[in-house]
Coordinates of C-alpha atoms (C1' of nucleotides) in Angstrom, one line a residue:
Chain V
M1 CA -2.1 -14.5 -220.9
T2 CA 0.3 -15.3 -218.4
T3 CA 1.8 -11.8 -217.6
E4 CA -0.1 -9.2 -214.8
G5 CA -0.1 -5.1 -215.3
S6 CA -2.2 -3.5 -212.3
P7 CA -0.5 -1.8 -209.3
G8 CA 3.0 -0.6 -210.4
Q9 CA 3.5 -0.3 -214.0
G10 CA 5.6 2.6 -215.0
Q11 CA 8.4 2.3 -213.1
G12 CA 10.1 -1.0 -214.0
L13 CA 9.5 -3.8 -213.9
H14 CA 10.7 -4.9 -210.2
T15 CA 8.4 -2.5 -208.6
H16 CA 5.8 -3.9 -210.2
V17 CA 6.2 -7.2 -209.5
L18 CA 7.1 -6.4 -206.0
D19 CA 4.1 -4.2 -205.5
T20 CA 1.8 -7.1 -206.5
L21 CA 3.7 -9.9 -204.4
G22 CA 3.5 -7.2 -201.3
L23 CA 0.3 -6.5 -202.1
A24 CA -1.2 -10.0 -202.4
I25 CA 0.9 -11.8 -199.3
T26 CA 0.0 -8.9 -197.3
A27 CA -4.1 -9.0 -198.1
G28 CA -3.5 -12.4 -197.0
E29 CA -3.9 -14.0 -200.9
Y30 CA -1.0 -16.3 -199.8
L31 CA -1.7 -18.2 -196.4
P32 CA 0.9 -18.2 -193.7
G33 CA 3.2 -21.2 -194.8
S34 CA 2.0 -21.1 -198.1
V35 CA 5.1 -21.7 -200.9
L36 CA 5.9 -19.6 -204.0
R37 CA 8.6 -21.6 -206.4
T38 CA 10.3 -19.1 -208.1
D39 CA 10.8 -19.9 -211.6
E40 CA 6.4 -20.4 -211.3
I41 CA 6.7 -16.5 -210.3
A42 CA 9.1 -15.4 -213.4
E43 CA 6.1 -17.3 -215.5
R44 CA 3.4 -15.7 -214.4
F45 CA 4.6 -12.7 -214.7
D46 CA 7.0 -13.0 -217.5
A47 CA 10.5 -12.3 -215.9
S48 CA 13.5 -13.2 -215.9
R49 CA 14.5 -14.7 -212.8
T50 CA 17.4 -12.4 -212.1
V51 CA 14.0 -9.7 -211.4
V52 CA 11.8 -12.4 -209.0
R53 CA 15.4 -13.4 -207.2
E54 CA 16.0 -9.8 -206.6
V55 CA 12.1 -9.2 -205.9
V56 CA 11.8 -12.0 -203.0
R57 CA 15.4 -11.0 -201.7
V58 CA 13.7 -7.6 -200.6
L59 CA 10.9 -9.5 -199.5
E60 CA 12.5 -11.3 -197.6
S61 CA 14.0 -8.0 -196.0
M62 CA 10.4 -7.5 -195.2
H63 CA 10.3 -10.6 -192.8
L64 CA 7.5 -11.4 -195.8
V65 CA 9.1 -14.8 -197.1
E66 CA 11.7 -16.7 -195.6
S67 CA 13.3 -18.6 -199.0
R68 CA 14.9 -22.3 -198.5
R69 CA 16.6 -24.9 -200.6
R70 CA 14.6 -27.6 -201.8
V71 CA 11.3 -26.3 -200.6
G72 CA 10.5 -22.9 -202.2
V73 CA 9.9 -19.4 -200.9
T74 CA 7.4 -20.2 -197.8
V75 CA 5.1 -16.8 -196.6
R76 CA 5.8 -16.5 -193.0
P77 CA 3.1 -15.8 -190.1
T78 CA 2.7 -12.4 -190.0
D79 CA 3.2 -11.6 -186.3
E80 CA 7.2 -11.6 -187.5
W81 CA 6.4 -9.3 -190.6
N82 CA 8.4 -5.4 -191.2
V83 CA 5.1 -3.7 -190.5
Y84 CA 6.9 -0.4 -189.8
D85 CA 8.5 -0.6 -193.7
P86 CA 6.6 1.7 -195.8
R87 CA 5.2 0.2 -198.0
V88 CA 4.0 -3.0 -196.5
I89 CA 2.0 0.0 -194.3
R90 CA 1.0 1.0 -197.4
W91 CA 0.7 -2.1 -198.8
R92 CA -1.9 -3.3 -196.0
L93 CA -3.9 0.1 -195.9
A94 CA -4.5 -0.6 -199.8
G95 CA -5.4 -4.2 -198.7
T96 CA -8.5 -6.1 -196.7
D97 CA -7.2 -5.5 -192.8
R98 CA -7.4 -1.7 -193.8
P99 CA -9.9 -1.2 -190.3
R100 CA -7.6 -3.7 -188.4
Q101 CA -4.2 -1.4 -189.4
L102 CA -5.6 1.8 -189.1
R103 CA -7.0 0.7 -185.7
S104 CA -3.0 -0.4 -184.7
L105 CA -2.0 2.6 -186.3
T106 CA -3.7 4.9 -184.4
V107 CA -3.1 3.8 -181.4
L108 CA 0.7 3.6 -182.3
R109 CA -0.3 7.9 -182.7
S110 CA -1.7 7.7 -179.7
A111 CA 1.3 6.7 -177.9
I112 CA 3.9 9.1 -180.1
E113 CA 2.5 12.2 -180.2
P114 CA 1.0 13.6 -177.0
V115 CA 5.6 12.2 -175.9
A116 CA 6.5 14.1 -179.2
A117 CA 4.6 17.3 -179.1
G118 CA 6.1 17.6 -175.5
L119 CA 10.2 17.3 -176.9
A120 CA 9.3 20.4 -178.7
A121 CA 7.8 22.8 -176.7
R122 CA 11.3 21.9 -175.2
L123 CA 13.1 21.9 -178.6
A124 CA 11.4 23.8 -181.4
T125 CA 13.2 26.3 -183.9
P126 CA 11.3 29.2 -184.6
Q127 CA 11.1 28.2 -188.0
Q128 CA 9.8 25.6 -187.1
C129 CA 6.6 27.0 -184.6
A130 CA 5.8 29.4 -187.1
E131 CA 5.2 26.3 -189.4
L132 CA 2.9 25.2 -186.9
T133 CA 0.7 28.5 -186.1
E134 CA 0.9 28.3 -189.9
A135 CA -0.8 24.9 -190.2
A136 CA -3.0 25.5 -187.5
L137 CA -3.7 28.1 -188.3
G138 CA -4.6 26.6 -191.6
M139 CA -7.1 24.4 -190.1
V140 CA -8.7 26.9 -188.6
R141 CA -9.2 28.4 -191.7
T142 CA -10.4 24.9 -194.0
S143 CA -12.8 23.6 -191.1
R144 CA -16.1 25.5 -192.4
G145 CA -17.6 24.8 -196.1
H146 CA -16.3 21.4 -196.6
Q147 CA -13.2 21.9 -197.1
L148 CA -11.9 18.9 -196.8
E149 CA -8.8 18.0 -198.7
G150 CA -7.0 22.0 -197.8
Y151 CA -8.5 20.7 -194.3
L152 CA -6.5 17.5 -194.6
Q153 CA -2.9 18.7 -195.7
H154 CA -2.6 21.4 -193.3
D155 CA -3.4 18.5 -191.0
I156 CA -1.0 16.6 -191.7
A157 CA 1.6 19.5 -192.1
F158 CA 1.2 19.4 -188.6
H159 CA 1.1 16.9 -186.9
R160 CA 4.2 16.4 -189.5
V161 CA 6.1 19.5 -187.7
V162 CA 5.7 17.5 -184.4
L163 CA 7.7 15.1 -185.1
N164 CA 10.0 16.1 -187.1
A165 CA 10.4 19.3 -183.9
S166 CA 10.9 16.4 -181.4
G167 CA 14.8 16.8 -182.9
N168 CA 14.0 12.2 -182.3
E169 CA 14.5 10.3 -185.6
M170 CA 12.5 8.1 -185.0
F171 CA 9.3 10.2 -184.3
A172 CA 10.1 12.2 -187.1
R173 CA 10.5 9.1 -189.9
L174 CA 5.9 8.7 -188.6
G175 CA 5.6 11.9 -190.5
D176 CA 4.3 9.6 -193.3
V177 CA 2.1 6.5 -192.1
V178 CA 0.7 10.1 -190.1
A179 CA 0.4 11.3 -193.6
E180 CA -1.3 7.9 -194.8
V181 CA -3.8 7.4 -191.7
L182 CA -4.6 11.2 -191.8
T183 CA -5.4 10.5 -195.5
G184 CA -7.5 7.4 -194.8
R185 CA -9.2 8.6 -192.6
T186 CA -10.7 11.3 -194.6
E187 CA -10.7 9.2 -197.6
H188 CA -12.6 6.3 -195.9
A189 CA -13.9 8.6 -194.4
V190 CA -17.8 9.5 -192.8
M191 CA -16.9 13.2 -192.7
F192 CA -19.5 14.5 -194.2
H193 CA -19.6 17.8 -192.3
D194 CA -17.3 19.6 -191.2
P195 CA -14.4 18.8 -188.6
D196 CA -15.3 18.8 -185.3
P197 CA -14.3 22.2 -183.5
A198 CA -13.1 21.6 -180.6
A199 CA -10.3 19.1 -182.5
V200 CA -9.5 22.8 -184.2
T201 CA -9.2 24.7 -180.9
L202 CA -6.9 21.7 -179.5
H203 CA -4.7 22.0 -182.7
V204 CA -4.5 26.1 -182.3
Q205 CA -3.4 25.3 -178.6
V206 CA -0.6 22.8 -178.8
A207 CA 1.0 25.4 -181.2
E208 CA 0.8 28.2 -178.9
A209 CA 2.0 25.5 -176.4
V210 CA 4.4 24.7 -178.1
R211 CA 5.7 28.3 -178.6
E212 CA 5.7 29.5 -175.1
G213 CA 7.9 25.7 -174.7
D214 CA 5.2 24.5 -172.1
A215 CA 5.9 20.7 -172.3
E216 CA 3.0 19.6 -170.4
R217 CA 0.8 21.3 -172.1
A218 CA 1.3 20.3 -174.7
E219 CA 1.9 16.8 -174.7
A220 CA -1.7 17.5 -172.5
L221 CA -3.4 19.1 -175.4
T222 CA -2.0 16.6 -177.7
R223 CA -2.9 13.6 -176.0
R224 CA -6.4 15.0 -175.8
I225 CA -6.1 14.9 -179.7
A226 CA -5.5 11.5 -179.1
V227 CA -8.4 10.3 -178.0
G228 CA -10.4 11.8 -180.3
A229 CA -8.9 10.5 -182.6
L230 CA -9.3 7.5 -181.2
E231 CA -12.7 7.9 -179.5
E232 CA -13.8 8.9 -184.0
L233 CA -12.1 5.2 -184.5
D234 CA -14.9 3.7 -182.7
V235 CA -17.3 5.3 -183.7
L236 CA -16.6 4.5 -187.6
A237 CA -15.3 1.3 -187.0
P238 CA -16.4 -0.8 -183.6
Chain F
M1 CA 43.8 -8.2 -202.2
T2 CA 40.1 -7.1 -203.3
T3 CA 37.2 -9.7 -201.3
E4 CA 36.4 -8.9 -198.0
G5 CA 35.6 -10.5 -195.0
S6 CA 35.1 -9.5 -191.0
P7 CA 30.9 -9.9 -190.9
G8 CA 27.8 -12.4 -192.2
Q9 CA 30.3 -14.8 -193.8
G10 CA 28.9 -17.4 -192.8
Q11 CA 25.1 -17.4 -194.3
G12 CA 25.7 -16.5 -198.4
L13 CA 27.6 -14.6 -199.9
H14 CA 24.7 -12.3 -200.6
T15 CA 24.2 -11.7 -196.1
H16 CA 28.1 -11.0 -196.4
V17 CA 27.6 -8.1 -198.9
L18 CA 24.7 -6.4 -197.6
D19 CA 26.2 -5.9 -193.9
T20 CA 29.2 -4.7 -195.1
L21 CA 27.3 -2.1 -196.6
G22 CA 24.8 -1.4 -194.9
L23 CA 27.5 -1.3 -191.5
A24 CA 29.6 1.0 -193.7
I25 CA 26.8 4.0 -195.2
T26 CA 24.6 3.2 -191.3
A27 CA 28.4 4.5 -189.8
G28 CA 28.6 6.9 -192.2
E29 CA 31.5 5.6 -194.6
Y30 CA 30.0 6.8 -197.1
L31 CA 28.7 10.4 -197.4
P32 CA 25.0 11.7 -197.7
G33 CA 25.1 11.7 -202.0
S34 CA 28.6 9.6 -202.9
V35 CA 27.8 6.9 -205.1
L36 CA 28.9 3.9 -205.2
R37 CA 29.3 2.1 -208.8
T38 CA 27.7 -1.6 -209.3
D39 CA 30.3 -2.8 -210.7
E40 CA 33.0 -1.3 -208.2
I41 CA 31.5 -3.3 -205.3
A42 CA 31.8 -6.4 -208.0
E43 CA 35.2 -6.1 -207.5
R44 CA 35.4 -5.2 -204.0
F45 CA 34.1 -8.2 -202.8
D46 CA 35.2 -10.5 -205.3
A47 CA 31.3 -11.0 -206.3
S48 CA 29.1 -11.0 -209.0
R49 CA 26.8 -8.7 -210.5
T50 CA 24.0 -10.9 -209.8
V51 CA 25.2 -10.6 -206.2
V52 CA 25.5 -7.1 -206.0
R53 CA 22.6 -6.4 -207.6
E54 CA 20.5 -7.9 -205.5
V55 CA 22.1 -6.4 -202.0
V56 CA 21.5 -2.8 -203.6
R57 CA 18.1 -3.8 -204.1
V58 CA 17.0 -4.5 -200.8
L59 CA 19.4 -1.2 -199.3
E60 CA 16.9 0.9 -201.6
S61 CA 14.4 -1.0 -200.4
M62 CA 16.2 0.4 -196.8
H63 CA 16.4 3.5 -197.9
L64 CA 19.6 3.8 -197.6
V65 CA 21.0 4.2 -201.0
E66 CA 19.2 5.1 -204.4
S67 CA 20.3 3.8 -207.7
R68 CA 19.6 5.6 -210.7
R69 CA 21.3 5.0 -214.2
R70 CA 24.0 6.8 -215.6
V71 CA 24.7 7.9 -212.1
G72 CA 25.1 5.1 -210.7
V73 CA 24.1 4.1 -206.0
T74 CA 24.1 7.1 -204.2
V75 CA 23.8 7.2 -200.1
R76 CA 20.6 9.0 -199.8
P77 CA 20.7 11.9 -196.3
T78 CA 19.9 10.0 -193.0
D79 CA 16.8 11.5 -192.4
E80 CA 15.3 9.5 -195.2
W81 CA 16.3 5.8 -194.4
N82 CA 14.4 3.1 -192.2
V83 CA 15.2 3.9 -189.4
Y84 CA 12.8 1.2 -188.4
D85 CA 14.3 -1.3 -190.1
P86 CA 15.4 -3.8 -187.6
R87 CA 18.8 -4.0 -189.3
V88 CA 19.3 -0.9 -189.6
I89 CA 18.8 -0.5 -186.1
R90 CA 21.3 -3.3 -185.4
W91 CA 24.3 -2.0 -188.0
R92 CA 23.8 1.9 -186.4
L93 CA 24.6 0.6 -182.9
A94 CA 27.1 -1.8 -184.3
G95 CA 28.6 1.1 -185.9
T96 CA 29.4 4.6 -184.3
D97 CA 26.6 6.9 -183.3
R98 CA 25.7 3.7 -180.7
P99 CA 25.4 6.1 -178.2
R100 CA 22.8 8.8 -180.5
Q101 CA 20.8 5.1 -181.1
L102 CA 20.6 4.3 -178.0
R103 CA 19.1 7.4 -176.4
S104 CA 16.7 8.0 -179.2
L105 CA 15.5 4.0 -179.3
T106 CA 15.8 4.9 -175.5
V107 CA 13.2 8.1 -176.3
L108 CA 10.7 5.6 -178.5
R109 CA 10.6 3.2 -175.2
S110 CA 9.3 5.7 -172.7
A111 CA 6.8 6.7 -175.2
I112 CA 5.7 3.5 -176.4
E113 CA 5.5 1.1 -173.0
P114 CA 3.3 3.1 -170.5
V115 CA 0.5 3.0 -172.8
A116 CA 1.4 -0.8 -174.2
A117 CA 1.4 -1.8 -170.9
G118 CA -2.3 0.3 -169.4
L119 CA -3.2 -2.1 -173.0
A120 CA -1.6 -4.9 -171.3
A121 CA -4.0 -4.2 -167.9
R122 CA -7.1 -4.7 -169.9
L123 CA -5.8 -7.5 -172.6
A124 CA -3.4 -9.0 -170.8
T125 CA -4.7 -13.4 -170.7
P126 CA -4.1 -15.3 -167.4
Q127 CA -1.3 -16.9 -169.0
Q128 CA 0.6 -13.9 -170.2
C129 CA -0.4 -12.4 -166.9
A130 CA 1.5 -15.4 -165.1
E131 CA 4.9 -15.2 -167.6
L132 CA 4.8 -11.3 -166.2
T133 CA 5.5 -11.9 -162.7
E134 CA 7.4 -14.6 -163.0
A135 CA 9.7 -11.9 -164.7
A136 CA 9.2 -10.9 -162.6
L137 CA 10.3 -12.4 -159.3
G138 CA 13.4 -13.6 -162.5
M139 CA 14.7 -10.2 -161.9
V140 CA 13.9 -10.1 -158.4
R141 CA 16.1 -13.1 -157.9
T142 CA 18.9 -12.2 -160.1
S143 CA 19.2 -8.5 -159.3
R144 CA 21.4 -9.4 -156.4
G145 CA 24.8 -11.0 -156.4
H146 CA 25.9 -10.2 -159.5
Q147 CA 24.3 -12.0 -161.9
L148 CA 23.5 -10.0 -164.6
E149 CA 23.0 -12.1 -167.2
G150 CA 20.1 -13.5 -166.2
Y151 CA 18.6 -10.9 -164.8
L152 CA 19.1 -8.8 -168.1
Q153 CA 17.4 -11.8 -169.5
H154 CA 14.5 -11.9 -167.6
D155 CA 14.3 -8.3 -168.3
I156 CA 13.6 -8.7 -171.7
A157 CA 11.2 -11.0 -171.7
F158 CA 9.1 -8.8 -169.0
H159 CA 9.3 -6.2 -171.3
R160 CA 8.6 -8.8 -174.6
V161 CA 5.5 -9.9 -172.6
V162 CA 3.9 -6.1 -172.1
L163 CA 4.5 -5.4 -175.7
N164 CA 2.5 -8.2 -176.7
A165 CA -0.4 -7.9 -174.5
S166 CA -0.9 -4.8 -175.7
G167 CA -2.8 -6.4 -177.8
N168 CA -1.4 -3.6 -181.0
E169 CA 0.8 -5.3 -183.3
M170 CA 3.2 -2.3 -184.0
F171 CA 3.7 -2.2 -180.0
A172 CA 4.2 -5.5 -179.9
R173 CA 7.5 -5.7 -183.3
L174 CA 9.0 -3.5 -180.9
G175 CA 9.7 -6.2 -178.5
D176 CA 13.3 -6.9 -180.8
V177 CA 14.0 -3.2 -180.1
V178 CA 14.0 -2.7 -176.4
A179 CA 15.9 -6.4 -176.4
E180 CA 18.3 -4.7 -178.2
V181 CA 18.6 -1.9 -176.2
L182 CA 18.6 -3.8 -173.2
T183 CA 21.1 -5.9 -174.4
G184 CA 23.3 -3.1 -175.3
R185 CA 23.0 -1.0 -171.7
T186 CA 24.0 -4.5 -170.0
E187 CA 26.9 -4.5 -172.4
H188 CA 28.3 -1.1 -172.8
A189 CA 27.7 -1.0 -169.8
V190 CA 28.5 0.4 -166.8
M191 CA 26.5 -1.7 -164.3
F192 CA 29.4 -2.5 -162.2
H193 CA 27.0 -2.0 -159.5
D194 CA 23.5 -4.7 -158.6
P195 CA 20.7 -3.3 -161.1
D196 CA 18.9 -0.3 -159.0
P197 CA 16.2 -2.2 -156.3
A198 CA 13.6 1.3 -156.7
A199 CA 13.6 0.0 -160.7
V200 CA 12.9 -3.8 -159.4
T201 CA 10.4 -3.0 -157.4
L202 CA 8.4 -0.4 -159.6
H203 CA 8.4 -3.7 -162.2
V204 CA 7.1 -6.0 -159.5
Q205 CA 4.3 -3.3 -159.6
V206 CA 3.7 -3.3 -163.5
A207 CA 3.3 -7.2 -162.8
E208 CA 0.3 -7.0 -160.4
A209 CA -1.4 -3.4 -161.9
V210 CA -1.2 -5.4 -165.1
R211 CA -3.2 -8.6 -163.2
E212 CA -5.4 -7.1 -160.8
G213 CA -6.7 -4.6 -164.8
D214 CA -5.4 -1.6 -163.4
A215 CA -4.4 0.1 -166.6
E216 CA -3.7 3.6 -164.9
R217 CA -1.6 2.2 -162.7
A218 CA 0.3 0.1 -165.2
E219 CA 1.0 2.7 -167.2
A220 CA 1.8 5.8 -164.2
L221 CA 4.5 2.7 -162.7
T222 CA 6.2 1.6 -166.0
R223 CA 6.0 5.6 -167.3
R224 CA 8.0 5.5 -164.2
I225 CA 10.4 3.1 -165.1
A226 CA 11.3 4.6 -168.9
V227 CA 11.9 7.5 -167.0
G228 CA 14.6 6.1 -164.6
A229 CA 15.9 4.6 -168.4
L230 CA 16.1 7.4 -170.0
E231 CA 18.1 9.5 -166.0
E232 CA 20.5 6.5 -166.2
L233 CA 21.0 7.6 -170.2
D234 CA 21.7 10.8 -169.4
V235 CA 24.6 9.9 -166.7
L236 CA 26.1 7.7 -168.6
A237 CA 26.5 9.3 -172.2
P238 CA 25.6 13.7 -171.3
Chain J
dG1 C1' 25.2 35.2 -227.0
dA2 C1' 21.8 32.1 -225.7
dT3 C1' 19.0 28.4 -226.4
dA4 C1' 17.8 24.2 -228.2
dC5 C1' 18.9 20.4 -230.6
dT6 C1' 21.8 15.9 -231.7
dT7 C1' 25.0 12.8 -230.5
dG8 C1' 27.6 9.8 -227.7
dA9 C1' 29.1 7.5 -222.9
dA10 C1' 28.7 5.6 -218.7
dT11 C1' 25.7 3.4 -216.4
dA12 C1' 22.1 1.1 -214.2
dC13 C1' 18.4 -2.6 -216.7
dG14 C1' 16.8 -6.8 -217.8
dT15 C1' 18.0 -11.4 -219.8
dA16 C1' 19.2 -16.1 -220.8
dG17 C1' 21.7 -20.4 -219.8
dT18 C1' 24.9 -23.0 -217.4
dA19 C1' 27.2 -24.9 -212.8
dC20 C1' 27.1 -25.6 -208.1
dT21 C1' 24.6 -26.5 -203.5
dT22 C1' 22.3 -27.8 -200.3
dA23 C1' 18.2 -30.3 -197.9
dA24 C1' 13.6 -33.0 -198.4
dT25 C1' 12.3 -37.0 -199.8
dG26 C1' 12.4 -41.7 -201.0
dC27 C1' 14.5 -46.5 -202.0
dG28 C1' 17.0 -50.2 -200.1
dC29 C1' 19.3 -52.7 -197.0
dT30 C1' 20.1 -54.2 -192.1
Chain S
dA1 C1' 11.8 -51.2 -187.5
dG2 C1' 15.8 -48.4 -188.2
dC3 C1' 19.5 -46.3 -190.6
dG4 C1' 22.1 -44.3 -194.5
dC5 C1' 23.2 -43.8 -199.4
dA6 C1' 20.7 -41.8 -203.4
dT7 C1' 18.3 -39.1 -206.0
dT8 C1' 16.0 -34.7 -206.8
dA9 C1' 14.4 -30.8 -206.4
dA10 C1' 14.9 -26.0 -206.0
dG11 C1' 18.3 -21.8 -204.6
dT12 C1' 22.2 -20.3 -205.0
dA13 C1' 25.5 -17.8 -208.0
dC14 C1' 28.7 -16.6 -212.3
dT15 C1' 28.8 -15.0 -217.1
dA16 C1' 28.2 -12.9 -221.0
dC17 C1' 24.7 -10.1 -224.1
dG18 C1' 21.7 -6.9 -225.6
dT19 C1' 18.0 -2.6 -224.0
dA20 C1' 17.1 1.4 -222.0
dT21 C1' 18.3 5.9 -219.6
dT22 C1' 19.7 10.0 -218.4
dC23 C1' 23.9 12.7 -218.1
dA24 C1' 27.2 16.1 -220.7
dA25 C1' 29.1 17.9 -223.6
dG26 C1' 29.1 19.7 -228.6
dT27 C1' 26.7 21.9 -232.9
dA28 C1' 23.4 23.8 -235.0
dT29 C1' 20.3 27.7 -235.2
dC30 C1' 17.7 31.8 -233.7

DNA sequence: GATACTTGAATACGTAGTACTTAATGCGCT
DNA sequence: AGCGCATTAAGTACTACGTATTCAAGTATC
């Protein structure tokens, strides 16, 4: 049996091969420097060379591999990967070094989100303010009685609105990353108990500060949320 | 004449087509929603469908376009692009909305770098400390007498070391972005006069703080550098 | 007349075969 | 030993063909 068939089966051969290979590489199954030949891949997945070439080109565009003549497709060292590519992030979160990845993403959040909140306080539209308070109130409502799923949704919505309202496209594009991290925390999660009431309160206060246009307060409060997230991570994975 | 031939000519047909098309899309030459057909592209570049398919797949992986059957390759709205992809960044910096891009990247820097400096103060190896002071001293040396090129190189080196020393891979990968922004500033640059002496001093002080392991001071000083960069941007492009 | 079904065409998706180009390797000659 | 040429493995590129999907228009039925 040469064919493979776990991830992404139902979306075209290209997606399937790409996902499988990307997951394998990011999971460290192929060490940096190791080589894959295109026809070897083609045989392994029972796909044509055209499909394999397209996949290799995409992996190359993510800086996961480098394709050189006469030598093959070589896996690049980790520190050259495009770690901001959403697909790479997803692969790494699904793979073996999920804890490391979760930590570095949380540190990233803790740098970005306070600044984003400060900007949001200055720039948020009335509608965004409304969405923000709605999300915060949703968090309050679902913060008791093991409604973790509902809580998560409101939490994600909250942070998404803040990032969007910042008016900075680079921040806005991190919405998916934050969603991924929050989801990961809940899933992975040693959150048997209800969410930290202090965190919920902070979210409500951030919504207030943004509504009132108090940039400094919004930033400071969000920074406290970030510190909380980092501490939580230290408890879970020391 | 159907053939085109400006960017990236000397590195394979694939690269050429990709660069040209990516540049055109990010420059807004094709509005979101507009469609390109693969064979139309093939004809335009006098390339085979194989090459076009590979290019489209890569553009798709950057979320610049979406390829659907029966309809063609449609350009996605701006807010869905993978704006962290180095190639997208380069295209946008080379294109029409360079100012907007430069601003959003500078805001990103101002959020990341202070935090990175704080982490670097705790984690930097002796060698990294040495590199940092070396870079700072280089900036001092070249800050007078129109040695803009040399100054730029030391400036880039400085920020790169800080980002690397932070120990966070997400931060470290922003080194290229920062280099791009700094280069852009010098080129575009209304920097006839020598660099701001205050900024140079701040860099030296950051190097000191990192060497002494004073995280809070390193962070605060770097934040002042960031504020300076933002103000400079306001002066150049109000 | 409105809705559901069929049909058709347009277009991307996938495969197969072939020829060219590059560059690492190894052999032979000096 | 060192240099250079031949070998050859691998990616690069083109072409042609068949498949699958999906949008849209037309038709039939209710």
